[in-house]
CSV table of C-alpha atoms in Angstrom, one decimal:
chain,number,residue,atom,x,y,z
A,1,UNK,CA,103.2,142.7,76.3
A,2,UNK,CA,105.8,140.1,74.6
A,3,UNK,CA,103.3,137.4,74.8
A,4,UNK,CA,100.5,139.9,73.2
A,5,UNK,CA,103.1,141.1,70.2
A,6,UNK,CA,103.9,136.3,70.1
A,7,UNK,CA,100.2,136.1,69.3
A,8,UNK,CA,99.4,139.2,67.2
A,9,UNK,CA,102.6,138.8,64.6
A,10,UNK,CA,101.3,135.2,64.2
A,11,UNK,CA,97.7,136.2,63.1
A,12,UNK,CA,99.1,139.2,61.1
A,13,UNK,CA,101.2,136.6,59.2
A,14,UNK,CA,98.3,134.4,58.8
A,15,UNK,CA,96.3,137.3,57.7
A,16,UNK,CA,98.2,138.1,55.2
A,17,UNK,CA,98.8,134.6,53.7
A,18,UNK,CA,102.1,133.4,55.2
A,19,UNK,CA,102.0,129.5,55.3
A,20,UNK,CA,101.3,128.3,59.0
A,21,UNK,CA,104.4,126.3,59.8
A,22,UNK,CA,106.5,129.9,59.0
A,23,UNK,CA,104.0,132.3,60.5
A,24,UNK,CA,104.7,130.5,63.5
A,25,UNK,CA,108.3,130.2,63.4
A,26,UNK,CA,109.2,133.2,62.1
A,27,UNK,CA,106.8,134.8,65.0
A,28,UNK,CA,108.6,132.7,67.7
A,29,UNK,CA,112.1,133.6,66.2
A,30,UNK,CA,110.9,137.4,66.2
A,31,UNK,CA,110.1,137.5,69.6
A,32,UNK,CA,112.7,135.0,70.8
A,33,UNK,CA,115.3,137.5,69.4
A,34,UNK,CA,114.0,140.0,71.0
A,35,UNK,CA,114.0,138.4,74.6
A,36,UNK,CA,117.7,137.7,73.6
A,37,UNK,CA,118.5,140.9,72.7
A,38,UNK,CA,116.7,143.5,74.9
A,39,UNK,CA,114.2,141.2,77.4
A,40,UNK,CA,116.6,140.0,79.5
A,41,UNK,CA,116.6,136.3,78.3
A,42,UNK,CA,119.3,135.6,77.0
A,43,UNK,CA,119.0,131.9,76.6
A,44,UNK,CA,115.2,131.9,75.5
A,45,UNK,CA,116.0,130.3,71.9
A,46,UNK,CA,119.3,128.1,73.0
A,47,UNK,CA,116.7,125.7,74.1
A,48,UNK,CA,115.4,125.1,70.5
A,49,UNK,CA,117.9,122.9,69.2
A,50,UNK,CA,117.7,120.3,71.8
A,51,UNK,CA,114.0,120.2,70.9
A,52,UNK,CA,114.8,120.1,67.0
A,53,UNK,CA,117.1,116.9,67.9
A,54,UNK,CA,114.7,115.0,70.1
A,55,UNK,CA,112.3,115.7,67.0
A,56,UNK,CA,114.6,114.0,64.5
A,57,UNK,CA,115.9,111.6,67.0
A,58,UNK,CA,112.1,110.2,67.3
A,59,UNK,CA,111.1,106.6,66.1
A,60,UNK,CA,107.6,106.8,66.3
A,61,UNK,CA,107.2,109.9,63.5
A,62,UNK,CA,109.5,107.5,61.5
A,63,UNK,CA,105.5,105.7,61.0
A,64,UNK,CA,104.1,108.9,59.2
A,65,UNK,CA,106.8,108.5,55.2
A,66,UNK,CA,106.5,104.7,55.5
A,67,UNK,CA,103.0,104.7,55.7
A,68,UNK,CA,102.4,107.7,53.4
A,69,UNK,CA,105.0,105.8,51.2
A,70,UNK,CA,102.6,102.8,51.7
A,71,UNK,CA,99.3,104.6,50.9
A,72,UNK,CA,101.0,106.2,47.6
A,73,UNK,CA,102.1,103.0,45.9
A,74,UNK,CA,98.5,101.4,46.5
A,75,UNK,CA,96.9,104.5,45.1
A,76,UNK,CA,99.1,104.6,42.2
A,77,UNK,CA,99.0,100.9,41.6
A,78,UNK,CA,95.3,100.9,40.5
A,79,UNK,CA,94.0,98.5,43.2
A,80,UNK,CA,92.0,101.0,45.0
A,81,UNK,CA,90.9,102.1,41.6
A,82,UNK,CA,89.8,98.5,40.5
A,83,UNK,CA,88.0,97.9,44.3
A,84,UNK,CA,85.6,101.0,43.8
A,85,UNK,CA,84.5,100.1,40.1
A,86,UNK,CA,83.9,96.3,41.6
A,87,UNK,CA,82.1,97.3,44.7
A,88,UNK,CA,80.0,100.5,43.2
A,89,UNK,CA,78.6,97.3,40.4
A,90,UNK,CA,77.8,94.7,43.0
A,91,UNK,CA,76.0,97.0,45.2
A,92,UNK,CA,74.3,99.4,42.7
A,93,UNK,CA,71.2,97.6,41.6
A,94,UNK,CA,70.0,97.8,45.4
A,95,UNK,CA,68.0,100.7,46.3
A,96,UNK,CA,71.1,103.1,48.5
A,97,UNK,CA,73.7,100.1,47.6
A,98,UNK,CA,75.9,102.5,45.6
A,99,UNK,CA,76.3,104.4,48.6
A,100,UNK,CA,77.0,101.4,51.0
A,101,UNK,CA,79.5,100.6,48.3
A,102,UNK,CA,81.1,103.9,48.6
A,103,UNK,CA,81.3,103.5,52.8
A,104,UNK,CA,82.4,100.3,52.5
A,105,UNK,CA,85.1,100.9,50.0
A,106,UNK,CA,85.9,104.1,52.4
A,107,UNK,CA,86.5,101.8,55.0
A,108,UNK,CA,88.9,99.2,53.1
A,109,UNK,CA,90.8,102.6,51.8
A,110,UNK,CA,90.9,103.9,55.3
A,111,UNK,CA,92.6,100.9,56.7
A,112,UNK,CA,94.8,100.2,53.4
A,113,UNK,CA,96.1,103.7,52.8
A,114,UNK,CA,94.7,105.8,54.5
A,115,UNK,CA,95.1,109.0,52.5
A,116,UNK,CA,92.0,111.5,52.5
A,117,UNK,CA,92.7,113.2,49.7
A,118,UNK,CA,93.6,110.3,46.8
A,119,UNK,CA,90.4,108.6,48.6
A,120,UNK,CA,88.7,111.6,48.0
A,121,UNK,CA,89.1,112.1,44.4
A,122,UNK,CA,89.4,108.4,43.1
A,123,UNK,CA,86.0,108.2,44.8
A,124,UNK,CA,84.8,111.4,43.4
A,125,UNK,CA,85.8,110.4,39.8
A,126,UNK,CA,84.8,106.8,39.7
A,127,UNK,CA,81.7,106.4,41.9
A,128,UNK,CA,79.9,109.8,41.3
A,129,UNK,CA,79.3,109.9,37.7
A,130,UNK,CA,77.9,106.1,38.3
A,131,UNK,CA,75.9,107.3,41.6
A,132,UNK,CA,74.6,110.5,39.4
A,133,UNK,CA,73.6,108.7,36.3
A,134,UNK,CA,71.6,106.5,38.5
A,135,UNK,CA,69.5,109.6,39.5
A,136,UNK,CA,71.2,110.0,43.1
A,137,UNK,CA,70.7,113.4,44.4
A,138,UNK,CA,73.8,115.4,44.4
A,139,UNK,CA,74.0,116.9,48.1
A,140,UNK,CA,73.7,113.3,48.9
A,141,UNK,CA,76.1,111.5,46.7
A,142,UNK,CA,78.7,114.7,47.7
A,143,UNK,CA,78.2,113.5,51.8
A,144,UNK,CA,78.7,110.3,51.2
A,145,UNK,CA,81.8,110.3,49.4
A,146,UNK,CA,83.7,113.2,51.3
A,147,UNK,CA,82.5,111.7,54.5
A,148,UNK,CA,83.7,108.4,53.6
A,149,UNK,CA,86.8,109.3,52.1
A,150,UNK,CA,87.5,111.4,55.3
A,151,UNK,CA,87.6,107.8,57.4
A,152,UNK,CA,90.9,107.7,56.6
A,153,UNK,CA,91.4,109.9,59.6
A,154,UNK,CA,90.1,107.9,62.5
A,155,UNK,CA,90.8,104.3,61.0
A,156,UNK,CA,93.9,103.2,62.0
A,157,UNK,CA,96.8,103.1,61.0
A,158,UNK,CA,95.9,106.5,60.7
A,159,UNK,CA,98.2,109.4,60.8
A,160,UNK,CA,96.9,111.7,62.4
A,161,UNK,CA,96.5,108.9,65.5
A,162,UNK,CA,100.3,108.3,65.1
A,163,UNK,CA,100.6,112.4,65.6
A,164,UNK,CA,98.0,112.2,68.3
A,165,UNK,CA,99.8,109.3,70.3
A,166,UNK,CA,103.5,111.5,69.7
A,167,UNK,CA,102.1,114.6,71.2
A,168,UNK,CA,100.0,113.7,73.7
A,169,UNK,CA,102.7,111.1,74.7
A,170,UNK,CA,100.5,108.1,74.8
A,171,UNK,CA,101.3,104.3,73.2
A,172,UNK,CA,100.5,104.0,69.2
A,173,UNK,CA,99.3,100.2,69.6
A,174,UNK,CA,96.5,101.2,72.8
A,175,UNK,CA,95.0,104.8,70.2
A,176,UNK,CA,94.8,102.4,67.4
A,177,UNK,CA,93.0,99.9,69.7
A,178,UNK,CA,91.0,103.0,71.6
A,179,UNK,CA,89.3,104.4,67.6
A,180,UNK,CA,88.5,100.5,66.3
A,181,UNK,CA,85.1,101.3,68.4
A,182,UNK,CA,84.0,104.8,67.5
A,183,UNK,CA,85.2,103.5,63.9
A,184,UNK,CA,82.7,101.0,63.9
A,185,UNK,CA,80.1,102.8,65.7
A,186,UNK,CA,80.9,106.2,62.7
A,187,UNK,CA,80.8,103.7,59.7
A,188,UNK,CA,77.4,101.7,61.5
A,189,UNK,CA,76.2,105.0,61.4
A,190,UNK,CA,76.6,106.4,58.2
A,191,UNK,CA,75.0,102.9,56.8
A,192,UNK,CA,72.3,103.4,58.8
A,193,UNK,CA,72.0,106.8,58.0
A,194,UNK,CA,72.1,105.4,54.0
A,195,UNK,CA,69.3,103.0,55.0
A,196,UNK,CA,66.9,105.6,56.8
A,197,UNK,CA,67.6,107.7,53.6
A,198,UNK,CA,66.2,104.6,51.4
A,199,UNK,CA,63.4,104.4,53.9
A,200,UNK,CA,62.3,107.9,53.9
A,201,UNK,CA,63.3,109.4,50.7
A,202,UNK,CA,63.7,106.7,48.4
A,203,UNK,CA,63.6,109.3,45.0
A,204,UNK,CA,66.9,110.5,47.0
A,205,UNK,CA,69.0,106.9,45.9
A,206,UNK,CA,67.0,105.0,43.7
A,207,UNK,CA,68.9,101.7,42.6
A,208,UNK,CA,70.3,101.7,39.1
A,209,UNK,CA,68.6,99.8,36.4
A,210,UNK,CA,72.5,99.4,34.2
A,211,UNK,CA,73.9,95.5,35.7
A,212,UNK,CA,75.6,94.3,32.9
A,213,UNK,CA,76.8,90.8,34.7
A,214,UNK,CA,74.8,88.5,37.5
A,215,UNK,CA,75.4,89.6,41.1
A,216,UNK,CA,77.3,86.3,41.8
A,217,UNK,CA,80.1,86.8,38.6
A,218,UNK,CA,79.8,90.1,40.6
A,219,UNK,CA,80.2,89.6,44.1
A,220,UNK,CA,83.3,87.1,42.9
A,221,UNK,CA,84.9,90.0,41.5
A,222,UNK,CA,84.4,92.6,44.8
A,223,UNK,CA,85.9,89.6,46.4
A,224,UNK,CA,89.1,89.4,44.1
A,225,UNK,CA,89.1,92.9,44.6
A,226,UNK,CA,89.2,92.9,48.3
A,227,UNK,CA,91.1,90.2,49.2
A,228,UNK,CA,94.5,92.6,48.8
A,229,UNK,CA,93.5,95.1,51.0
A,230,UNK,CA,92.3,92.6,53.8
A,231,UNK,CA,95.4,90.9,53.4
A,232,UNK,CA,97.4,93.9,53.6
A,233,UNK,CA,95.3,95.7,56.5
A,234,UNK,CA,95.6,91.9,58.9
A,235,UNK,CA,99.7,92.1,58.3
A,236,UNK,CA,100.0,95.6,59.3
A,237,UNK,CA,97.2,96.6,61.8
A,238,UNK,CA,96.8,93.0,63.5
A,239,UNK,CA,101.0,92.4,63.6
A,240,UNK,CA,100.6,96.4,65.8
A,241,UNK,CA,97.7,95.5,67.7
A,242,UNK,CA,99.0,92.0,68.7
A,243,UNK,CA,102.0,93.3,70.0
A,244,UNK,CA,103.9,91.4,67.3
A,245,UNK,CA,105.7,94.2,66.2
A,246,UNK,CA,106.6,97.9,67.4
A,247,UNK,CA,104.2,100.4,64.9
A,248,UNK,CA,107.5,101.6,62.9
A,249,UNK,CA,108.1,97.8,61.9
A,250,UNK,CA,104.6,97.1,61.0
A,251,UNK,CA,104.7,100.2,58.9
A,252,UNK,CA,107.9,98.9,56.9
A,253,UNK,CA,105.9,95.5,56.6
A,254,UNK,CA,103.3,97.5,54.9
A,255,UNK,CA,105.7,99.2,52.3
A,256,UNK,CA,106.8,96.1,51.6
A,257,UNK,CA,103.6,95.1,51.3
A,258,UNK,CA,102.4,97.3,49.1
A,259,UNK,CA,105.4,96.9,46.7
A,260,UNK,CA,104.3,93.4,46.6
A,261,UNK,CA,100.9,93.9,45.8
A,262,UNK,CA,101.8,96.9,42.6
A,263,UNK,CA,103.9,93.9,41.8
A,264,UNK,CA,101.5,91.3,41.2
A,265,UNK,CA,98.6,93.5,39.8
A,266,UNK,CA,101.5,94.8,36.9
A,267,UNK,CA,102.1,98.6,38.1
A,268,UNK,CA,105.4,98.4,40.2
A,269,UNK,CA,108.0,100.1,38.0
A,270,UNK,CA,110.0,103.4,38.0
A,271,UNK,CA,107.3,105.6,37.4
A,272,UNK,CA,105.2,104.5,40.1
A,273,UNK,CA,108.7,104.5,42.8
A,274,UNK,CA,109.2,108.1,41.5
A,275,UNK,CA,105.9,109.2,42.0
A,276,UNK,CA,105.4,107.8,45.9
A,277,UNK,CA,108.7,108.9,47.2
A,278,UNK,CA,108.0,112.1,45.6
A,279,UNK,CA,104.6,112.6,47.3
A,280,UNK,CA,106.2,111.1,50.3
A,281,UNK,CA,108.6,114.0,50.6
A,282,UNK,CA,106.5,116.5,49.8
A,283,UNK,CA,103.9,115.3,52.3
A,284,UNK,CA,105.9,114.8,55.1
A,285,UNK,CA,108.3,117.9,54.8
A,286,UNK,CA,105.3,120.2,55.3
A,287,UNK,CA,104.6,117.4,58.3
A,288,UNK,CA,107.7,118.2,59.6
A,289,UNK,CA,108.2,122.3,58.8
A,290,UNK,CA,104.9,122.6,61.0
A,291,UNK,CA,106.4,120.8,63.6
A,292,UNK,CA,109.7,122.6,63.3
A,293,UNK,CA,107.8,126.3,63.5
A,294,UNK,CA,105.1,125.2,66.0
A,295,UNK,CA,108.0,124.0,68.4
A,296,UNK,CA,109.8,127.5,68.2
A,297,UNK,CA,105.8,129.0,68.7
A,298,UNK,CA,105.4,127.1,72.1
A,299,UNK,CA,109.0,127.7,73.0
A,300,UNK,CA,108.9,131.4,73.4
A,301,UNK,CA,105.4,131.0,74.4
A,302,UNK,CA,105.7,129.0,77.4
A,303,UNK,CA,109.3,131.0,78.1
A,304,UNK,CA,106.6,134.1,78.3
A,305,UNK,CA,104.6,132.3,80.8
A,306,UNK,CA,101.6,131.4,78.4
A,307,UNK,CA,101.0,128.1,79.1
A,308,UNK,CA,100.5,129.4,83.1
A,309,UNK,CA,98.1,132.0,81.4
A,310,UNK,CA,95.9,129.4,80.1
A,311,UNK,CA,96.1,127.4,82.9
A,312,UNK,CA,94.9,130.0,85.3
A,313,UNK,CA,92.0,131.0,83.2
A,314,UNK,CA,90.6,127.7,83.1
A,315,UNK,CA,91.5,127.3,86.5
A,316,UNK,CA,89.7,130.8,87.6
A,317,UNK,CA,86.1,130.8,85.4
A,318,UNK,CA,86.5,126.3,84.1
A,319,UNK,CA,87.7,125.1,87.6
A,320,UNK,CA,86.0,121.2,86.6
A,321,UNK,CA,87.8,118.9,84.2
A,322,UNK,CA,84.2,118.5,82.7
A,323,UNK,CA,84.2,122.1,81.7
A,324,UNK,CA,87.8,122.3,80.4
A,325,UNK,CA,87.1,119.3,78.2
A,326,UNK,CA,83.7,120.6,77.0
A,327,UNK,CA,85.8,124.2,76.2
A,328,UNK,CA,88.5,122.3,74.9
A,329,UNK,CA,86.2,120.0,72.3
A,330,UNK,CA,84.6,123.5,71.4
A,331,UNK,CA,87.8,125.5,70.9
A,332,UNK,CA,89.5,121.9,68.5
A,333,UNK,CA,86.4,121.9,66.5
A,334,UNK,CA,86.1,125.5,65.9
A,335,UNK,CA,90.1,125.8,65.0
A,336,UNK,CA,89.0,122.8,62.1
A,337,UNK,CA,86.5,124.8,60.6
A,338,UNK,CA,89.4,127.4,60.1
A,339,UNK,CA,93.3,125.7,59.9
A,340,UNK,CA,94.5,122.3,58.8
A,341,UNK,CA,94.4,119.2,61.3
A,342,UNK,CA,98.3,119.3,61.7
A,343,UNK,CA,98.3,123.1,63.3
A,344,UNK,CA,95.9,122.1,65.7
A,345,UNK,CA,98.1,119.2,66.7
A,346,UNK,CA,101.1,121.0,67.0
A,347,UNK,CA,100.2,124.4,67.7
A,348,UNK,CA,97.2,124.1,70.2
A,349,UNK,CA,97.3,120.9,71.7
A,350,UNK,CA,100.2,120.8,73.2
A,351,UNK,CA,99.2,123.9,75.7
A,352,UNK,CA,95.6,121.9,76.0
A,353,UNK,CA,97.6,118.9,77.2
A,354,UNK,CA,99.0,120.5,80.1
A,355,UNK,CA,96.1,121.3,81.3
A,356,UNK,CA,94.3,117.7,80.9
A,357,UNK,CA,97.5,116.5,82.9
A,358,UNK,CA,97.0,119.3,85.6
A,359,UNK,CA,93.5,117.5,85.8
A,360,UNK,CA,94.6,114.7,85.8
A,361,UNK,CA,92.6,113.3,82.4
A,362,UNK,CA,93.1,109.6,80.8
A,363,UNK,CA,95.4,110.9,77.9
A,364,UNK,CA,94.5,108.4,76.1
A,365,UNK,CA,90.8,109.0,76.2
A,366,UNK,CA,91.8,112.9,75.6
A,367,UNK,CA,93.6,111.9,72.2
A,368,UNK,CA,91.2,109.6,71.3
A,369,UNK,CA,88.2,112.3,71.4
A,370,UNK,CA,90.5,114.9,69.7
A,371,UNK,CA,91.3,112.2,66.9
A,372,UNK,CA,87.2,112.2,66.2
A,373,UNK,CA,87.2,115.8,66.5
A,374,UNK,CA,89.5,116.7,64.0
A,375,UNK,CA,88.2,114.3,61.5
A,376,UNK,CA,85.3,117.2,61.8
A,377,UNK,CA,88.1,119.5,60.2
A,378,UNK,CA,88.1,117.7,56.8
A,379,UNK,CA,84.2,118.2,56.2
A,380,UNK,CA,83.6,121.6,57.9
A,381,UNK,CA,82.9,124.6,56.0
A,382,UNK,CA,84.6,126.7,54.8
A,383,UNK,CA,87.8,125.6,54.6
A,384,UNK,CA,87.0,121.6,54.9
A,385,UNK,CA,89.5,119.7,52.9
A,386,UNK,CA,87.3,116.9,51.5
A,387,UNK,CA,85.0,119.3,50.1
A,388,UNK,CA,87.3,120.8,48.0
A,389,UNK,CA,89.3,117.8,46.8
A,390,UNK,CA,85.3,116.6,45.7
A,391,UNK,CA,85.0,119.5,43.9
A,392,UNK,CA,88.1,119.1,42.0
A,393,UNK,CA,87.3,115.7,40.9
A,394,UNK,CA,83.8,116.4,40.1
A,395,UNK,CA,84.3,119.8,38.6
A,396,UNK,CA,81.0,121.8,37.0
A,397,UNK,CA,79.1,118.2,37.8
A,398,UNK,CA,78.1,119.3,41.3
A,399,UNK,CA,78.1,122.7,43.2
A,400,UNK,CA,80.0,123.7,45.8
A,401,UNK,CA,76.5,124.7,47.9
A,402,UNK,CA,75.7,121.0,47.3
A,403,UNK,CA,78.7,119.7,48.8
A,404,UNK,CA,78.3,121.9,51.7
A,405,UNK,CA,74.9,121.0,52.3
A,406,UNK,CA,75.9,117.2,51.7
A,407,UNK,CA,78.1,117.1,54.7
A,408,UNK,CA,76.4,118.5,56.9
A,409,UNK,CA,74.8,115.1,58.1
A,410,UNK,CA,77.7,113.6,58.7
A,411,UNK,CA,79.2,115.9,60.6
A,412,UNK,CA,76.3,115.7,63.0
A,413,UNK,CA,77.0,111.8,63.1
A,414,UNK,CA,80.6,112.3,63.9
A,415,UNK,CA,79.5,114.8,67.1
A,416,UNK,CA,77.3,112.3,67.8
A,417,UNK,CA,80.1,109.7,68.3
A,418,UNK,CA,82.4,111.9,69.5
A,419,UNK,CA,79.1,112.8,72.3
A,420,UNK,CA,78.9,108.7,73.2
A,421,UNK,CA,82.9,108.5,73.4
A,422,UNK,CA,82.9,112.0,75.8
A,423,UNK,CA,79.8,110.8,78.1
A,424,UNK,CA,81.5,107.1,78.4
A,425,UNK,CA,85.1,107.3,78.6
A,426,UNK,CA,84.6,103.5,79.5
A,427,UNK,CA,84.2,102.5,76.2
A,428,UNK,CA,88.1,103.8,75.1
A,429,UNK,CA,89.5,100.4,74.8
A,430,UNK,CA,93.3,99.3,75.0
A,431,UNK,CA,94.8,96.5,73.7
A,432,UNK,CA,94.5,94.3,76.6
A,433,UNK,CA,90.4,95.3,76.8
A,434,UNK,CA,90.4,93.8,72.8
A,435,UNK,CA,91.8,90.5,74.1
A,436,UNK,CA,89.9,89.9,76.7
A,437,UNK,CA,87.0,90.6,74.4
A,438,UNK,CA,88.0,88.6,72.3
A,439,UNK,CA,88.8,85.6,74.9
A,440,UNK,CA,85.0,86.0,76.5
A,441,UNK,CA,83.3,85.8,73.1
A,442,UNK,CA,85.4,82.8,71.3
């Protein structure tokens, strides 16, 4: 009955538009007080500081405000700005190249600063109008840009790999190493998917007739753009992956970084310091208030014998590891079409990882297929992030049944990955697999 009323005042908070990281909490302080006071538990909640102080007392989160800190000084120093109007000219008098453009600068973005939404809407408000006036259909233009602002998510140094590899209890440096290949097999994709488009419905993304300079002055200036980026992206992600440096040190490199860059393109002033440490804190409290209330959540519910609940369920009708991680892909990409990425990390994964470890799964290939899974959450309907931070930047321009139908191609490329990486756990590379890669071929 207690673990019924833990559940139900959750959803009726939720229903009735209480944020997430208090509909949680307050349900799991509710019901903790209760077993306190009249369930015969008295102790229930004296567990939950202990949890609060191993929270705080974490290094690895300490890689989630520096490299938010990182991403919002690049965004606000124009660079990312500057590579998007470089790229979208060198690539749009090809037939599709404005789109290529757009993945490619996705990628650089993804690997640089890794924010969805900035990416999102700096993409939206540069590269669309260009894409549009070059007679690009909208549905398309609105895929390609949410889905590659959305890389963000499964590029490393991504966040929500840094939350993955904290939750799931699994090394930072060997899930960074695991997504490089279903990050290159996603963004081959989505260029191929460009390509067949060009192919097969041309009138779709014609190439634009406006070049105002010769594609070599062109292609110099893509490369002045990019060089910054690469630069920054070898210091922080190669230093991690090399074992050079712990992740929480490579993310400090990248602050600095960054600082160094805004410096040298003109932008690093007051202004710009304000504005990232604001973001920062505003960002990474709601980080941390979700983690707070989803911790008291999975407190009282495991207290109440939950977590044995679940387990017996899947051990009575889903008695096969393949079955539990079939359910458990279902269940993750069904919770994305509905909550944020960050509820589903703290809220349901958690009881899903005790049962992977009851079955003894690879964690590490666990985190890395929920990592592409929840990238699904950004461009799934209703409620997919990247949609609406397109239609924010775009405004009356497109509609928000052309977004929708936009999407929808990508996210049947990122199944598709997420299908290869499920049927071949094989190919969820560590560290150590890279360098012996990397040995055989030079």
């Amino acid at each position: 009955m207690e673990l019924l009323a833990l559940v139900g005042i959750a959803v009726l908070l939720l229903i009735i538009g209480v944020p997430v990281a208090f509909a949680f909490g307050s349900s799991g302080l509710l019901v903790g007080s209760y077993l306190m006071l009249f369930g015969g538990n008295p102790y229930v909640l004296t567990f939950l500081p202990n949890r609060l102080e191993g929270i705080f007392n974490n290094t690895t989160l300490i890689t989630i405000p520096l490299f938010i800190l990182m991403g919002m000084i690049l965004e606000r120093s124009g660079i990312a700005e500057r590579l998007i109007n470089s790229i979208a000219k060198l690539f749009g008098s090809l037939g599709g190249g404005a789109a290529m453009g757009v993945i490619l600068v996705g990628v650089l973005l993804a690997a640089s600063t890794g924010i969805v939404g900035a990416t999102v809407v700096m993409m939206g408000v540069i590269a669309v109008p260009t894409m549009l006036k070059a007679g690009y259909n909208k549905s398309f233009v609105s895929g390609v840009v949410a889905a590659s602002g959305t890389l963000g998510q499964i590029i490393p140094p991504s966040i929500i790999l840094i939350i993955l590899a904290d939750v799931l209890q699994v090394s930072v440096r060997d899930l960074f190493s695991a997504a490089i290949l279903p990050s290159v097999i996603l963004v081959g994709l989505y260029i191929l998917f460009v390509l067949g488009v060009v192919i097969f419905a041309p009138r779709l993304a014609p190439a634009s007739s406006d070049a105002t300079k010769d594609l070599r002055s062109l292609g110099l200036e893509a490369l002045k753009m990019a060089i910054p980026p690469i630069v920054l992206i070898t210091l922080v992600l190669g230093s991690i992956l090399a074992g050079l440096v712990e992740p929480t040190q490579a993310a400090a490199l990248g602050v600095m970084g960054a600082l160094l860059l805004a410096f040298f393109n003109g932008k690093l002033d007051f202004h710009l310091l304000k504005h990232a440490s604001r973001e920062t804190l505003v960002f990474c409290g709601m980080v941390f208030m979700i983690l707070i209330g989803a911790n008291c959540f999975t407190l009282v519910f495991n207290e109440l014998g939950g977590d044995v609940v679940v387990l017996e369920f899947f051990s009575q009708y889903l008695n096969s590891p393949f079955y539990f991680m079939l359910v458990a892909m279902l269940v993750i990409f069904i919770l994305g079409f509905l909550i944020d990425f960050f509820e589903i990390c703290y809220i349901a994964l958690p009881i899903l990882a005790g049962i992977a470890i009851h079955y003894q799964i690879d964690m590490l290939w666990f985190a890395l297929l929920v990592a592409i899974n929840l990238q699904t959450s950004f461009l799934t309907p209703p409620f997919g992030f990247s949609i609406f931070f397109l239609k924010s930047a775009v405004g009356d321009a497109i509609r928000i049944a052309e977004i929708y139908k936009g999407v929808i191609p990508f996210i049947v490329l990122q199944i598709l990955v997420l299908g290869v990486m499920f049927l071949f756990p094989q190919l969820t590379l560590k560290s150590d697999d890279w360098a012996k890669i990397l040995e055989f071929i030079f």
